[in-house]
Coordinates of C-alpha atoms and ligand atoms in Angstrom, one line a residue:
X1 CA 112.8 -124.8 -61.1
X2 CA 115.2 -124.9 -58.1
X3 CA 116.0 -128.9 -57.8
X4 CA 117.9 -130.8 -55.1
X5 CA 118.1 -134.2 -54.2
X6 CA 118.2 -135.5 -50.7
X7 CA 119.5 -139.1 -49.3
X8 CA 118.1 -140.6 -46.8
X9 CA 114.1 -139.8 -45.1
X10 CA 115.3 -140.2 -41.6
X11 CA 114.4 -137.1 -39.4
X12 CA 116.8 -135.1 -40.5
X13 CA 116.7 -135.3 -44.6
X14 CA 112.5 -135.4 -44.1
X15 CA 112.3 -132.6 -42.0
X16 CA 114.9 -131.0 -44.5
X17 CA 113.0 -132.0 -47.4
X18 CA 110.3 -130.0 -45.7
X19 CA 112.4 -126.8 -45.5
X20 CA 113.8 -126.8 -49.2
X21 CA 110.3 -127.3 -50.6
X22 CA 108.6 -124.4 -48.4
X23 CA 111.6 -122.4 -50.3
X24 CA 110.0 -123.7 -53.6
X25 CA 112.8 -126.4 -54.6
X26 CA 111.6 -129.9 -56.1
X27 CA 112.5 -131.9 -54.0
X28 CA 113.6 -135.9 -55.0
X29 CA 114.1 -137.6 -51.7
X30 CA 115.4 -141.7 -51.9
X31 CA 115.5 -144.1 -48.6
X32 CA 117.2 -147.0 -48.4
X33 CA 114.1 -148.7 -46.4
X34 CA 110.1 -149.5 -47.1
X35 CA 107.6 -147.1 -46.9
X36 CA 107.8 -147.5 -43.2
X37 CA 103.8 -146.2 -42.9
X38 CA 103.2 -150.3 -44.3
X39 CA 105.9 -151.8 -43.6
X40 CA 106.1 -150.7 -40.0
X41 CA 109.0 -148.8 -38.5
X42 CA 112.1 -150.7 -38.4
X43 CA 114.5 -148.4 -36.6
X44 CA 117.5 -150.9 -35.4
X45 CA 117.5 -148.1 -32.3
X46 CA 116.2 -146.4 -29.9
X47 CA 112.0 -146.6 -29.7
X48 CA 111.8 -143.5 -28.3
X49 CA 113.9 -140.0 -28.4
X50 CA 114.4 -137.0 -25.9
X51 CA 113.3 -134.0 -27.9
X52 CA 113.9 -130.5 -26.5
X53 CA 113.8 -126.8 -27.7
X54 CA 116.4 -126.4 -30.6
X55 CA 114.3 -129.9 -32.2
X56 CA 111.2 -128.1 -31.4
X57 CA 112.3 -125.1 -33.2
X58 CA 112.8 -127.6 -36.2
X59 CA 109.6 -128.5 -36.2
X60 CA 107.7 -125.2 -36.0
X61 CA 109.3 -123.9 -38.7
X62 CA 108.1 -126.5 -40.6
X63 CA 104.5 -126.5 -38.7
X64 CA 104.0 -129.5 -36.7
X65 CA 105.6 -128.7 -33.7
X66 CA 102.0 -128.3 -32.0
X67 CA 101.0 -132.0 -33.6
X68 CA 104.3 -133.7 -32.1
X69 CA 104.0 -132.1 -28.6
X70 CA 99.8 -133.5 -28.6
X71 CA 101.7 -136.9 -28.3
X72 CA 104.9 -136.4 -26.4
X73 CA 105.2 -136.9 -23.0
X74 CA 107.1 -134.0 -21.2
X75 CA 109.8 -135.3 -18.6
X76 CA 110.3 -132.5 -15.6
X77 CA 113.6 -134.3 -14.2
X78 CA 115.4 -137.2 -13.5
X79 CA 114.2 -139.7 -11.3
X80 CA 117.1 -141.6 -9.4
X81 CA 116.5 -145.0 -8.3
X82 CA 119.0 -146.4 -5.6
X83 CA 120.2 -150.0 -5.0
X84 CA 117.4 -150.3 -1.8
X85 CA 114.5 -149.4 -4.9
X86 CA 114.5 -145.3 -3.0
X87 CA 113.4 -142.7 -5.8
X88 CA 114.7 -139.2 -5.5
X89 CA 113.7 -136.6 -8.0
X90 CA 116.2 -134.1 -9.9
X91 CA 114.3 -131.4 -11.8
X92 CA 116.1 -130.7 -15.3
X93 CA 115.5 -127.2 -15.3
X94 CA 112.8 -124.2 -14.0
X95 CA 109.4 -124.9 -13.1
X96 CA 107.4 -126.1 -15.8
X97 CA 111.1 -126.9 -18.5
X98 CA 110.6 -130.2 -19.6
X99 CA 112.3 -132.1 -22.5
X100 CA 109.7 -134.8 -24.4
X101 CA 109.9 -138.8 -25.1
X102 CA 108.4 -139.0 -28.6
X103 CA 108.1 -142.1 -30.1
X104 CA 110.7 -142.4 -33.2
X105 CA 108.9 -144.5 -35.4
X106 CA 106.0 -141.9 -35.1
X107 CA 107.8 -138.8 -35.4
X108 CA 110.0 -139.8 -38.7
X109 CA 106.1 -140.9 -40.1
X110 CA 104.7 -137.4 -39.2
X111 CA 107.5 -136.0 -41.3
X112 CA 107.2 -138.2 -43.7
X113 CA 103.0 -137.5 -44.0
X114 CA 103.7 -133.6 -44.0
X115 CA 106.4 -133.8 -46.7
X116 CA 104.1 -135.9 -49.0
X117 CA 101.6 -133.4 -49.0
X118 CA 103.5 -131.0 -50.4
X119 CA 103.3 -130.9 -54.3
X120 CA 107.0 -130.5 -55.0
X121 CA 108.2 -133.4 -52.6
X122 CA 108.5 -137.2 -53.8
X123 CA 109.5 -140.0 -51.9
X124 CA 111.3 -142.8 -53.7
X125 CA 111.5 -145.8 -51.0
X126 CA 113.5 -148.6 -51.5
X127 CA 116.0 -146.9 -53.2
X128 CA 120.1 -147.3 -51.7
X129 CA 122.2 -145.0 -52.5
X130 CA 125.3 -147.2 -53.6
X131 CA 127.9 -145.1 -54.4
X132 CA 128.7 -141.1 -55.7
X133 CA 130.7 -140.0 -58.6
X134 CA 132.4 -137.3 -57.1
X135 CA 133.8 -135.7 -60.8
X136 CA 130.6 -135.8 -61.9
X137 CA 128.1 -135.4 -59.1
X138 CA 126.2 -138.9 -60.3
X139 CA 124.4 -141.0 -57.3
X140 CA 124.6 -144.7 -58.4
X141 CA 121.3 -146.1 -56.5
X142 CA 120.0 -150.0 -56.1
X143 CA 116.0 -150.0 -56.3
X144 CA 115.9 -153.3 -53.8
X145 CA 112.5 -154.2 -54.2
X146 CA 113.4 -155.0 -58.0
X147 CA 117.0 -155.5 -57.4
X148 CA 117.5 -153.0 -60.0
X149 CA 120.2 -150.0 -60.4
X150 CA 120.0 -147.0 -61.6
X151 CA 121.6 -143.6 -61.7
X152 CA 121.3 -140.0 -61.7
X153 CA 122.6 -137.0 -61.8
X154 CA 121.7 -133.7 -59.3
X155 CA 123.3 -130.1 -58.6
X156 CA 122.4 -130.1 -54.9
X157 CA 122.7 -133.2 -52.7
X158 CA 122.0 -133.4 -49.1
X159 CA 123.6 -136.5 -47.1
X160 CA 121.1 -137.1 -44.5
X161 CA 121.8 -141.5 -44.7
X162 CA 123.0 -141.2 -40.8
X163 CA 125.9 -142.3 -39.3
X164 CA 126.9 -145.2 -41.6
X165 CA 126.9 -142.6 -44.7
X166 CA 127.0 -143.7 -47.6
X167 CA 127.7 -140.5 -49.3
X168 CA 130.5 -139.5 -46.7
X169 CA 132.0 -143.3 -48.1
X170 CA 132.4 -141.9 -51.2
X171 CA 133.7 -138.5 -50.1
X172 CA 136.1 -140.4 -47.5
X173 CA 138.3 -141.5 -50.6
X174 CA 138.9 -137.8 -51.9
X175 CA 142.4 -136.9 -50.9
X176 CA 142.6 -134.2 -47.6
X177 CA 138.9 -135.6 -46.7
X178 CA 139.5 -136.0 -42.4
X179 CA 137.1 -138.4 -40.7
X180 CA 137.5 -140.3 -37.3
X181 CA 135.3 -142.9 -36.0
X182 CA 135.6 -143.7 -31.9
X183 CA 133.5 -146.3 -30.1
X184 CA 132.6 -146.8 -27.0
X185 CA 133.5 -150.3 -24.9
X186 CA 129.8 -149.7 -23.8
X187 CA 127.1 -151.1 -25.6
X188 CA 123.6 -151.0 -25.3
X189 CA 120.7 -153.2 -25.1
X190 CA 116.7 -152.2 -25.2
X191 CA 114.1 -153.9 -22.5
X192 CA 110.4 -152.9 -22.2
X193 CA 108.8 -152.6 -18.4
X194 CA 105.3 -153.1 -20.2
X195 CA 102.1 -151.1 -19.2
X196 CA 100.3 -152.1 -16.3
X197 CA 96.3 -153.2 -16.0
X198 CA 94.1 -151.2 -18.0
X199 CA 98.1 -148.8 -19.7
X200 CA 98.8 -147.5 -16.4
X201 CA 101.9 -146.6 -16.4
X202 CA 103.9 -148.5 -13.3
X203 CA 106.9 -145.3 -12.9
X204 CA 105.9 -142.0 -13.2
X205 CA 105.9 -141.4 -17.0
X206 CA 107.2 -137.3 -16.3
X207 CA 110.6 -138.5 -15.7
X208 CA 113.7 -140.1 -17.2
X209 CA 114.5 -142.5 -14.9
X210 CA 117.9 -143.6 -14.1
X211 CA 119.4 -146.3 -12.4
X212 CA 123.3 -145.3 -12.3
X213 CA 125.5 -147.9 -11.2
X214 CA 128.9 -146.5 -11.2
X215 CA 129.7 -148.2 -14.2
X216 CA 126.8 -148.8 -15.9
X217 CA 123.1 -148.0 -15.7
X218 CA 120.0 -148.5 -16.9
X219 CA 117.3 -145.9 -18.2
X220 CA 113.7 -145.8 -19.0
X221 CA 111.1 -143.4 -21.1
X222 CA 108.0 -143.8 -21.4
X223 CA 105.5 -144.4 -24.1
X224 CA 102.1 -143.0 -24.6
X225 CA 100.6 -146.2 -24.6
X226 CA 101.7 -146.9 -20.6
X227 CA 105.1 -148.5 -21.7
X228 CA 108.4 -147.5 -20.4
X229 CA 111.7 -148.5 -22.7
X230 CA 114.4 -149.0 -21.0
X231 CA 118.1 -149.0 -22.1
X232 CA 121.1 -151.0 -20.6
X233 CA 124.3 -149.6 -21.2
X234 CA 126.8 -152.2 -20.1
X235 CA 130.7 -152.5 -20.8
X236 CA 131.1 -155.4 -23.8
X237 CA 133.8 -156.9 -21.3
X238 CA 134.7 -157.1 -17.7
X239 CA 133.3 -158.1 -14.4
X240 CA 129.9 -156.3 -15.4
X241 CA 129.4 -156.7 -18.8
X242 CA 127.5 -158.5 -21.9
X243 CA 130.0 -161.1 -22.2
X244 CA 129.2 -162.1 -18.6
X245 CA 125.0 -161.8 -19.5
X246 CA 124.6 -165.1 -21.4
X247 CA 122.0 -167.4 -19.8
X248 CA 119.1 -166.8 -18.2
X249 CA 120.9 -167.5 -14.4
X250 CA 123.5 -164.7 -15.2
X251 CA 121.0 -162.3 -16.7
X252 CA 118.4 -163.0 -13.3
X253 CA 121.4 -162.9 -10.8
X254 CA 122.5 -159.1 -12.3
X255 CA 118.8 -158.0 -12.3
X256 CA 118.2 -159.0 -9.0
X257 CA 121.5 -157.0 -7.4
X258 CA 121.4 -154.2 -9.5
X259 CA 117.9 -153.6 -11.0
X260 CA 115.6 -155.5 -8.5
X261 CA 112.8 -152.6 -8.4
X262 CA 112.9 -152.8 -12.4
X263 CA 113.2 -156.5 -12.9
X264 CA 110.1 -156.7 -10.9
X265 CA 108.2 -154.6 -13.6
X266 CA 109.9 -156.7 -16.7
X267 CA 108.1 -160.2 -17.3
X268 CA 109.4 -160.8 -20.4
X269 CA 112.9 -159.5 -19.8
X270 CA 114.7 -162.7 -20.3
X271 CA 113.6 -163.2 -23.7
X272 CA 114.1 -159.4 -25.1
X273 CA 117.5 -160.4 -23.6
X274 CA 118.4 -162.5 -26.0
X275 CA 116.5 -161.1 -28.0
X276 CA 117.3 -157.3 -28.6
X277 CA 120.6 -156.8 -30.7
X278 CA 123.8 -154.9 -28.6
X279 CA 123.9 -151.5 -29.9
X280 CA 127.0 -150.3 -30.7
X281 CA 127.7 -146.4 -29.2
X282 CA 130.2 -143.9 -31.2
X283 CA 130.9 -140.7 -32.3
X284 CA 131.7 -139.6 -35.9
X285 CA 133.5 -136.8 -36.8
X286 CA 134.2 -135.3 -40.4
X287 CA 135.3 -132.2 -42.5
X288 CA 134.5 -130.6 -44.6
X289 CA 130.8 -131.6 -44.9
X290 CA 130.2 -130.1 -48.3
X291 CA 131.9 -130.9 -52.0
X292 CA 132.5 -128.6 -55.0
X293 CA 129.2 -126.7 -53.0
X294 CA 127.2 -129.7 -54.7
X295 CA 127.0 -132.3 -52.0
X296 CA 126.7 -131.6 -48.3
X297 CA 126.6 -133.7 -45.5
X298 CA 124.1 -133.2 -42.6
X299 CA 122.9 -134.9 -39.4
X300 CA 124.3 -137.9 -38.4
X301 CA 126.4 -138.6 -41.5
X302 CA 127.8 -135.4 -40.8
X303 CA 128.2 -135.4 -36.7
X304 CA 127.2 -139.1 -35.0
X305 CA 127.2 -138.7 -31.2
X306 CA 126.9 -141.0 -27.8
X307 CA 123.1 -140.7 -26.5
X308 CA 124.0 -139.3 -23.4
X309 CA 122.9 -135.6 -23.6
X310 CA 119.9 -136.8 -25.5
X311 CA 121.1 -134.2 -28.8
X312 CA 121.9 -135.9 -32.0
X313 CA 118.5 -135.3 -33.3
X314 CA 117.7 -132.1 -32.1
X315 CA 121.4 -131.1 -33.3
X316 CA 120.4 -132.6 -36.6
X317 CA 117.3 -130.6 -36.6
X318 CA 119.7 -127.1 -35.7
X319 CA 121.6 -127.8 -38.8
X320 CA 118.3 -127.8 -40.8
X321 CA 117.7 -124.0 -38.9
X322 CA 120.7 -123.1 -39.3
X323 CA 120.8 -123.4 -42.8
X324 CA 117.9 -122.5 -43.7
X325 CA 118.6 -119.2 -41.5
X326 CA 121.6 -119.2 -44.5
X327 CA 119.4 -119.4 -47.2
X328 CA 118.2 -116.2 -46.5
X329 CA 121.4 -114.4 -45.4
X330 CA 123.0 -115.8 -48.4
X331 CA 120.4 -115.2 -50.8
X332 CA 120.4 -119.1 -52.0
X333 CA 123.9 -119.0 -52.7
X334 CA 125.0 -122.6 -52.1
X335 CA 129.0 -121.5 -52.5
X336 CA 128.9 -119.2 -49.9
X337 CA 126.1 -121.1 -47.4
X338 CA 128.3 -124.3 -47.9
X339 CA 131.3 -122.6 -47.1
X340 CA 129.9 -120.7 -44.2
X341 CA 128.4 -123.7 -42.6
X342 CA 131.7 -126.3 -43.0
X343 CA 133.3 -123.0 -41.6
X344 CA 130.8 -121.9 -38.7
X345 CA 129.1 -124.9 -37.6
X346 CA 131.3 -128.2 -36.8
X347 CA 133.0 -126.1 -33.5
X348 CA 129.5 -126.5 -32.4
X349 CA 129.0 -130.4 -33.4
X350 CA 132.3 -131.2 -32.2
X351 CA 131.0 -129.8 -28.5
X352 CA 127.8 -131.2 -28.2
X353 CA 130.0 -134.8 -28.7
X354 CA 132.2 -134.1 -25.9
X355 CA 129.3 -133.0 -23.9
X356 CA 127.3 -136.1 -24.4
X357 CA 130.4 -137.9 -23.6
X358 CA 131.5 -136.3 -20.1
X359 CA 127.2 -136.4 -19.6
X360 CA 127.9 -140.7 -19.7
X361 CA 129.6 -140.5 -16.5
X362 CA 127.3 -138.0 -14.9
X363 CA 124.5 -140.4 -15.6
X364 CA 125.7 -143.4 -14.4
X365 CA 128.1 -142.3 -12.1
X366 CA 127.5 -139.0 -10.5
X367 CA 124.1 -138.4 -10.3
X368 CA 123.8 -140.5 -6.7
X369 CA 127.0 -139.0 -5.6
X370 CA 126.2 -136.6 -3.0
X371 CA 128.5 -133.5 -3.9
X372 CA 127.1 -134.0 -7.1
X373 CA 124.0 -133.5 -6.0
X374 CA 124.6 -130.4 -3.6
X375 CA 126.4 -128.8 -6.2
X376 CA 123.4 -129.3 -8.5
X377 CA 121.4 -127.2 -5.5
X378 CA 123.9 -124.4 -5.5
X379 CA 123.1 -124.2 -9.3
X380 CA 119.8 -124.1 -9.5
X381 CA 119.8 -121.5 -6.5
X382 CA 122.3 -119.4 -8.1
X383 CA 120.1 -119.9 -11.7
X384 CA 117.0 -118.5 -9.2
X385 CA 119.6 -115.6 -7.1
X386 CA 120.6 -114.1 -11.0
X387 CA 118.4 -115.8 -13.7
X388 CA 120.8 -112.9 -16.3
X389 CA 124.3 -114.1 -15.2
X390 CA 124.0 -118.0 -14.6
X391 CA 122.6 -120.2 -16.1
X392 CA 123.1 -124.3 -15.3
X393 CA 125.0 -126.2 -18.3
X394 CA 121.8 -128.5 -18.8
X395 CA 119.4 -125.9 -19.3
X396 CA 122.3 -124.4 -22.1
X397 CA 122.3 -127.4 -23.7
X398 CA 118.9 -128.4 -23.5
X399 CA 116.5 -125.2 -23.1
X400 CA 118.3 -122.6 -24.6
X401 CA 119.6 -121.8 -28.2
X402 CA 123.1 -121.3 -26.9
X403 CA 125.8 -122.6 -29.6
X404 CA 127.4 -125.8 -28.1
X405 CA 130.3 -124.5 -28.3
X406 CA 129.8 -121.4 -25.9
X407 CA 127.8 -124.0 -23.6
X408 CA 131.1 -126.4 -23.2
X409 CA 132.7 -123.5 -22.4
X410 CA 130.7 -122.4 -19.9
X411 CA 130.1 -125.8 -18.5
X412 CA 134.4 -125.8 -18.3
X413 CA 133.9 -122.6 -16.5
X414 CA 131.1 -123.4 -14.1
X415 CA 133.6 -126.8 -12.7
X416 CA 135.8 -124.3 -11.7
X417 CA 133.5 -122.3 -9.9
X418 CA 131.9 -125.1 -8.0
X419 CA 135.3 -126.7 -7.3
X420 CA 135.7 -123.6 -5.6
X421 CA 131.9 -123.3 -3.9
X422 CA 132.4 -126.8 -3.1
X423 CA 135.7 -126.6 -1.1
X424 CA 134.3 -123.9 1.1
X425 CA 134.2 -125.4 5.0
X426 CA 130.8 -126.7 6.1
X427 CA 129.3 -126.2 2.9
X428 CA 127.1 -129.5 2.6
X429 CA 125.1 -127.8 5.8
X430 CA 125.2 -123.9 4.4
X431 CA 125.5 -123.0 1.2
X432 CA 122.7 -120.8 0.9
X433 CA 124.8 -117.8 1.8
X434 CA 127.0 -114.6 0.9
X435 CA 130.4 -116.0 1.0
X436 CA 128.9 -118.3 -1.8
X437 CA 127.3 -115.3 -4.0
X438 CA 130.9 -114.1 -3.0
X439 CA 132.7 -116.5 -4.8
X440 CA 130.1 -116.9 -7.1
X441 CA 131.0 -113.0 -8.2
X442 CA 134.3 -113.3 -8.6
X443 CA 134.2 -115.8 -10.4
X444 CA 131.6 -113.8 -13.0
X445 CA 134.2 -111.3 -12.7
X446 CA 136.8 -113.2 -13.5
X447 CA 135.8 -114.5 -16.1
X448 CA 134.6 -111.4 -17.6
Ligands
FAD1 P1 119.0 -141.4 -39.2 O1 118.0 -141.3 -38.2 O2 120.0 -142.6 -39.0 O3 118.4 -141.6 -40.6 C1 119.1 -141.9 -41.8 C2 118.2 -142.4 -42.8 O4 118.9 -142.7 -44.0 C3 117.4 -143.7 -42.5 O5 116.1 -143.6 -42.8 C4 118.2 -144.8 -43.3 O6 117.3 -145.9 -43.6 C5 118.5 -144.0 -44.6 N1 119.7 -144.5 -45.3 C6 120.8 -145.0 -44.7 N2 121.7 -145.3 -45.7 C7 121.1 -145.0 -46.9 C8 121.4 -145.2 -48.2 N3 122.6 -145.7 -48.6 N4 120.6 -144.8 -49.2 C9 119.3 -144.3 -48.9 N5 118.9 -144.1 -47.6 C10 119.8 -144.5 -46.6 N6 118.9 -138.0 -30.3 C11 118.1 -137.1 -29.6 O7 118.0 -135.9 -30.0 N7 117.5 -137.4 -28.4 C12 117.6 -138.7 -27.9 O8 117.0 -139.0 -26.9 C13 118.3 -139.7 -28.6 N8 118.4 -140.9 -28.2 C14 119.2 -141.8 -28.8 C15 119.3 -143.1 -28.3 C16 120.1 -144.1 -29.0 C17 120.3 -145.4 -28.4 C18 120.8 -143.7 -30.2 C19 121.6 -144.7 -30.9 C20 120.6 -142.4 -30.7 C21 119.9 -141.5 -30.0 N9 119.7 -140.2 -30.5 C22 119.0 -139.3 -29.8 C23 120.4 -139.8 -31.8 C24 119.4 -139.8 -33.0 O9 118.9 -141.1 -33.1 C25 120.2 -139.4 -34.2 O10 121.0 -138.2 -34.0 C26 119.2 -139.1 -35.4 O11 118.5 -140.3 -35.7 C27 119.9 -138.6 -36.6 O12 119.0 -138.5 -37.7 P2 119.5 -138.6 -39.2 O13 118.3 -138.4 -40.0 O14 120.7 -137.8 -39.4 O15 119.9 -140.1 -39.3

């Protein structure tokens, strides 16, 4: 019997421990926390996820894409809310592309359910993984309910314990192991605008809505029950920061400048002020993800990301794809899949990071600037004028299977030609026009 050993029943190792088993391994899965279908879902972040094509191609391979869309809530564009409380709309993509706000708590548990049914699956909760003999491929694990330890030993590990790894801990001390850790001086901070009489929902729930604020903002999903959660991302320091958020005057004061349409819809804002945790933002970066072709690191404890393109899952969920798309080119041969992978795959990880990074200050900054705006127009017209030679960066990134990497470049590319469009004279009044297809075809040309 094929046997492998996964860390962590998150969404990545779960919806992993999905894919080994349809392959016929037995799978021995081990999460840090309670059964989280009776204990309840203790996530430490966010309620609620943006999932988009390459996570939805996760889960139809494993079968319940269908059952997660039944209670998602599709999101058509952003909607931008000024400082006077205006709303404009900015589709994402074409007509009818939407990504989805699933609840996280609910997705990890369908997972969870669907791995459980299958016979060679078990779950063992409660179980930290504590440390990893490297030389001899032995997970040291602390069963918490009973405070006890206990060890094992396994041929095939997957590292799916997210960003704080425990597993990448151990592999960090091997000599020639590269990691780096960056954080943000942002943190964020989640707030609820509850569901109105009878779950109405008080925003229009097919949206993401934004609030950008130069240097800061605040966003909101909503939740199938008429909820919207909201995230604050706030400098730590500065004139507008936490540090300047401590009582209840301060917290008011901010809300009513910056958020006034939003503070209206929050009753109970001041107290999930103080009482929501800061999160901290960062990105994670490692190589190579895989030992001796034993152990192998995937997800977050592989590539942690900022929020801001709305990806680390559904770039969790590619590596699961990806891999198993190497299971069959490779015949099962870990040596070669592991090396093909910690070859093929990071240039990839490493762009979605700097995309959700330079997608921060589009968010909070550029999406009410103007030229950011009309050059979104140009874009989407030039998407409609020739759908096989242009496509947006978002739509890329977000409804397309395009490797990261190729998309960064592109997006690189695409600033150059709208730095061009943009410069043209009178453009904000006619840009609908052939010296713009003009430029827009040299450009292609260029760039051949
Ligand atoms: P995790 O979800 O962190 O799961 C790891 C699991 O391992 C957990 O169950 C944990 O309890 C367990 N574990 C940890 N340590 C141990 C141990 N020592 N032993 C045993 N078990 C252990 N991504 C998107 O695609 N769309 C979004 O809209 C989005 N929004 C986000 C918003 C915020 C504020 C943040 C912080 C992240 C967001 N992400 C989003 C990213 C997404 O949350 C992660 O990429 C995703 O959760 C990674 O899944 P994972 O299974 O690799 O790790």
């Amino acid at each position: 019997m094929k046997k492998a050993t996964i860390i962590g029943a998150g969404l990545v190792g779960s919806l992993w421990s999905i894919f080994l088993a349809k392959r016929g391994y037995n799978v021995s899965m081990y999460e840090r926390r309670s059964d989280m279908r009776k204990a309840g879902y203790i996530g430490g972040r966010s309620i609620n996820l943006a999932l988009s094509l390459r996570g939805f191609r996760g889960l139809e391979r494993a079968g319940i894409a269908d059952e997660i869309k039944a209670v998602a809530l599709p999101m058509y564009g952003r909607m931008i809310h000024d400082l006077a409380g205006n709303l404009a709309f900015q589709p994402y993509g074409k007509e009818g592309e939407a990504i989805y706000s699933v609840s996280r708590g609910g997705l990890n548990i369908a997972l969870i359910n669907l791995a459980e049914k299958l016979p060679n699956i078990n779950i063992n909760f409660d179980c930290s993984c504590e440390d990893v003999n490297l030389q001899t491929a032995e997970l040291s694990f602390l069963q918490t309910a009973e405070n006890k330890a206990f060890n094992l030993q396994s041929d095939l590990v997957f590292a799916t314990d997210g960003a704080f790894s425990a597993v990448r801990t151990a592999l960090q001390k091997r000599p020639r192991f590269n990691f780096s850790q960056q954080y943000e001086n942002y943190g964020y901070k989640e707030l609820v605008i509850p569901a109105g009489e009878n779950n109405t929902f008080l925003l229009d729930k097919h949206a993401l809505h934004i609030w950008p604020r130069g240097h800061f903002m605040l966003m909101a999903m909503a939740n199938l029950d008429g909820s919207f959660t909201c995230t604050l991302y706030l400098p730590y320091e500065g004139e507008h920061s936490f540090e300047n958020l401590k009582t209840d005057e301060q917290i008011t004061a901010f809300f009513a400048t910056y958020f006034a349409d939003a503070q209206a819809m929050m009753p109970t804002l001041l107290a999930d002020f103080h009482e929501n945790p800061i999160g901290v933002l960062t990105t994670m970066k490692c190589r190579p993800w895989s030992f001796q072709h034993k152990i192998m690191l995937l997800g977050d404890a592989a590539h942690a990301i900022v929020p801001f393109y709305g990806q680390g899952m559904n770039a969790g969920f590619e590596d699961c794809v990806l891999l198993d798309d190497m299971m069959t080119d490779f015949n099962e041969n870990w040596d070669a899949i592991m090396t093909e992978y910690d070859r093929t795959r990071p240039d990839d990880t490493d762009s979605i990071a700097e995309l959700a990074l330079r997608n921060f200050v589009e968010m909070r900054d550029k999406v009410g600037d103007p030229r950011f705006l009309l050059r979104q127009k140009i874009a989407a017209w030039l998407y409609q004028q020739f759908p096989a030679d242009f496509t947006p960066l978002y739509s890329l990134v977000t409804f397309s299977h395009t490797p990261y990497s190729v998309a960064l470049r592109e997006g690189k590319a695409q600033d150059v030609l709208f730095e061009q469009i943009l410069n043209l004279p009178n453009i904000e009044n006619d840009w609908q026009n052939e010296t713009v297809i003009s430029v827009f075809k040299t450009w292609q040309s260029n760039k051949g």
